[in-house]
């Protein structure tokens, strides 16, 4: 039979995606990254076709001895690099990790305090997302726009007055570490728990450039495994609290996942090993690059948020682009020249401005993983300036392609010859 047209189309779309996003674009989406070829090789394995409901060595299926081994090893690696006492990798996303934790900590009708939506709370922290689905009331903590952080004194008072079941820190627009210690102390004084969502910054935590919230009193930390931590798309949670760990573990399965997408496990393990050996260099270069890009943008007339605070301590910067037509317009203009960012609410926007907010959010973690340094951040800032000034997009795109073509190999990984190392092929 001839190859059907629709099959050809599927192959073509996938090829085009690979070519465009892997080789032709400067990706500055703060929630994305690339796996190393090594992690991708183990991702494409027989694990992707199997089931292993339950926990290692306590499964509801036979045939899981290597799943047990890789899952246990990955949990140990995560505990080592975080560091933490207990980890669970079965949440298939950060949202699912949050859902399991929130469900254990509160019942429908209970209250949770979260960061302000415009200040970056993830949708899963809110009444619009997981918290709403669980029937838990979302109450926003005051935010100090000048400090680009939760207003500690007012938030502590609010915790003492409202006595929520839990407080959530961590955000999707996340420039500076949240005040974990102060809010953990306040939460514990009213028998509440502190949940810290490190989805965006987990790679910075394991790279030791961002505080480990567990060391500052957080009861449980959730994360994504594919943002600054450059692994497969997925979620995890870590804690030092044995009782909480047992309760959440009993809840993830069977309430929130059945199978936990097993091909994530070896790829997460490879990434954890990469972070163990290269994480510090990678994470500190990310922060240097973010600051360098912010500085270069300001020098070119952009209004980068939090200049008086040094712009950022994370992989992200936020830019107010109202003067250039707003976040939606600027994000489209940049996409047109192959620079990929997302429009983003800034803390002083109204929530209704979500479709055309003042800002764009920029993350430098993926380009850092491809080896870009401060000099390339300056080049990117220049290309962005030319774009918003309305210079010839085709000419700018040509320069983007040229810059990107010099950074096609993932760094901060090991050079392993996957083809010749074993008689059994690694890639089936
Ligand atoms: N909404 C994603 C982001 O921060 O881009 C995370 O799920």
Coordinates of N, CA and C in Angstrom, one line a residue, residues 76-84 177 198 201-216 228-230 238 272 274-287 313-314:
X76 N 16.1 8.3 44.5 CA 17.3 8.5 45.3 C 18.1 9.7 44.8
X77 N 18.3 9.7 43.4 CA 19.0 10.8 42.8 C 18.4 12.1 43.1
X78 N 17.1 12.2 43.0 CA 16.4 13.5 43.3 C 16.6 13.9 44.8
X79 N 16.5 12.9 45.7 CA 16.7 13.2 47.1 C 18.2 13.7 47.3
X80 N 19.1 13.1 46.5 CA 20.5 13.5 46.7 C 20.7 15.0 46.2
X81 N 20.2 15.3 45.0 CA 20.5 16.6 44.4 C 19.6 17.7 45.0
X82 N 18.5 17.4 45.6 CA 17.6 18.5 46.1 C 18.2 19.3 47.2
X83 N 18.7 18.8 48.3 CA 18.5 17.5 48.9 C 17.2 17.4 49.7
X84 N 16.7 16.2 49.8 CA 15.4 15.9 50.5 C 15.4 14.5 51.0
X177 N 13.4 34.9 45.1 CA 12.9 33.9 46.0 C 11.8 34.4 46.9
X198 N 8.2 24.8 43.1 CA 9.4 25.2 42.4 C 9.4 24.9 40.9
X201 N 11.8 26.9 39.0 CA 13.2 27.1 39.5 C 13.8 25.8 40.0
X202 N 13.2 24.7 39.8 CA 13.8 23.5 40.4 C 15.3 23.2 39.9
X203 N 15.5 23.6 38.6 CA 16.9 23.4 38.1 C 17.9 24.4 38.8
X204 N 17.4 25.5 39.3 CA 18.2 26.5 40.0 C 18.4 26.0 41.4
X205 N 17.4 25.3 42.0 CA 17.5 24.8 43.4 C 18.6 23.7 43.3
X206 N 18.5 22.8 42.4 CA 19.5 21.7 42.4 C 20.9 22.2 42.0
X207 N 20.9 23.3 41.2 CA 22.2 24.0 40.9 C 22.7 24.9 41.9
X208 N 22.0 25.0 43.1 CA 22.4 25.7 44.3 C 22.5 27.2 44.1
X209 N 21.7 27.8 43.1 CA 21.7 29.2 43.0 C 20.3 29.8 43.5
X210 N 19.5 28.9 44.0 CA 18.1 29.3 44.5 C 18.0 28.5 45.8
X211 N 17.4 29.1 46.9 CA 17.3 28.4 48.1 C 16.5 27.1 48.0
X212 N 16.9 26.1 48.7 CA 16.0 24.9 48.8 C 14.9 25.2 49.8
X213 N 13.7 25.3 49.4 CA 12.6 25.7 50.3 C 12.5 24.8 51.5
X214 N 12.9 23.5 51.3 CA 12.8 22.6 52.5 C 13.7 23.0 53.6
X215 N 14.8 23.6 53.3 CA 15.8 24.1 54.3 C 15.2 25.3 55.0
X216 N 14.3 26.0 54.4 CA 13.7 27.2 55.0 C 12.4 27.0 55.6
X228 N 13.6 24.9 34.3 CA 15.0 25.0 34.5 C 15.7 23.7 34.7
X229 N 15.0 22.7 35.3 CA 15.4 21.3 35.3 C 15.1 20.8 34.0
X230 N 16.2 20.5 33.2 CA 16.0 20.2 31.7 C 15.7 18.8 31.4
X238 N 8.9 16.6 46.6 CA 9.9 16.2 47.7 C 9.5 16.8 49.0
X272 N 19.0 14.2 36.2 CA 19.4 14.4 37.5 C 20.9 14.2 37.6
X274 N 23.1 14.6 35.2 CA 23.7 15.8 34.5 C 23.7 17.0 35.5
X275 N 22.6 17.1 36.2 CA 22.5 18.3 37.2 C 23.5 18.1 38.4
X276 N 23.7 16.8 38.7 CA 24.6 16.5 39.8 C 26.0 17.0 39.5
X277 N 26.4 16.7 38.3 CA 27.8 17.0 37.9 C 27.9 18.4 37.2
X278 N 26.9 18.9 36.5 CA 27.1 20.2 35.8 C 26.1 21.2 36.3
X279 N 25.2 20.9 37.3 CA 24.1 21.8 37.6 C 24.6 23.2 38.1
X280 N 25.7 23.2 38.9 CA 26.1 24.5 39.4 C 26.5 25.4 38.3
X281 N 27.3 24.9 37.3 CA 27.8 25.8 36.2 C 26.6 26.2 35.4
X282 N 25.7 25.3 35.1 CA 24.6 25.6 34.3 C 23.7 26.6 34.9
X283 N 23.4 26.4 36.2 CA 22.4 27.3 36.9 C 23.0 28.7 37.1
X284 N 24.3 28.7 37.4 CA 24.9 30.1 37.6 C 25.0 30.8 36.3
X285 N 25.2 30.1 35.2 CA 25.3 30.8 33.9 C 23.9 31.3 33.5
X286 N 22.9 30.5 33.9 CA 21.5 31.0 33.6 C 21.2 32.3 34.2
X287 N 21.6 32.5 35.5 CA 21.3 33.7 36.2 C 22.1 34.9 35.6
X313 N 16.8 37.1 40.1 CA 17.7 36.1 40.6 C 17.4 34.7 40.0
X314 N 16.6 34.7 39.0 CA 16.2 33.5 38.4 C 16.6 33.4 36.9

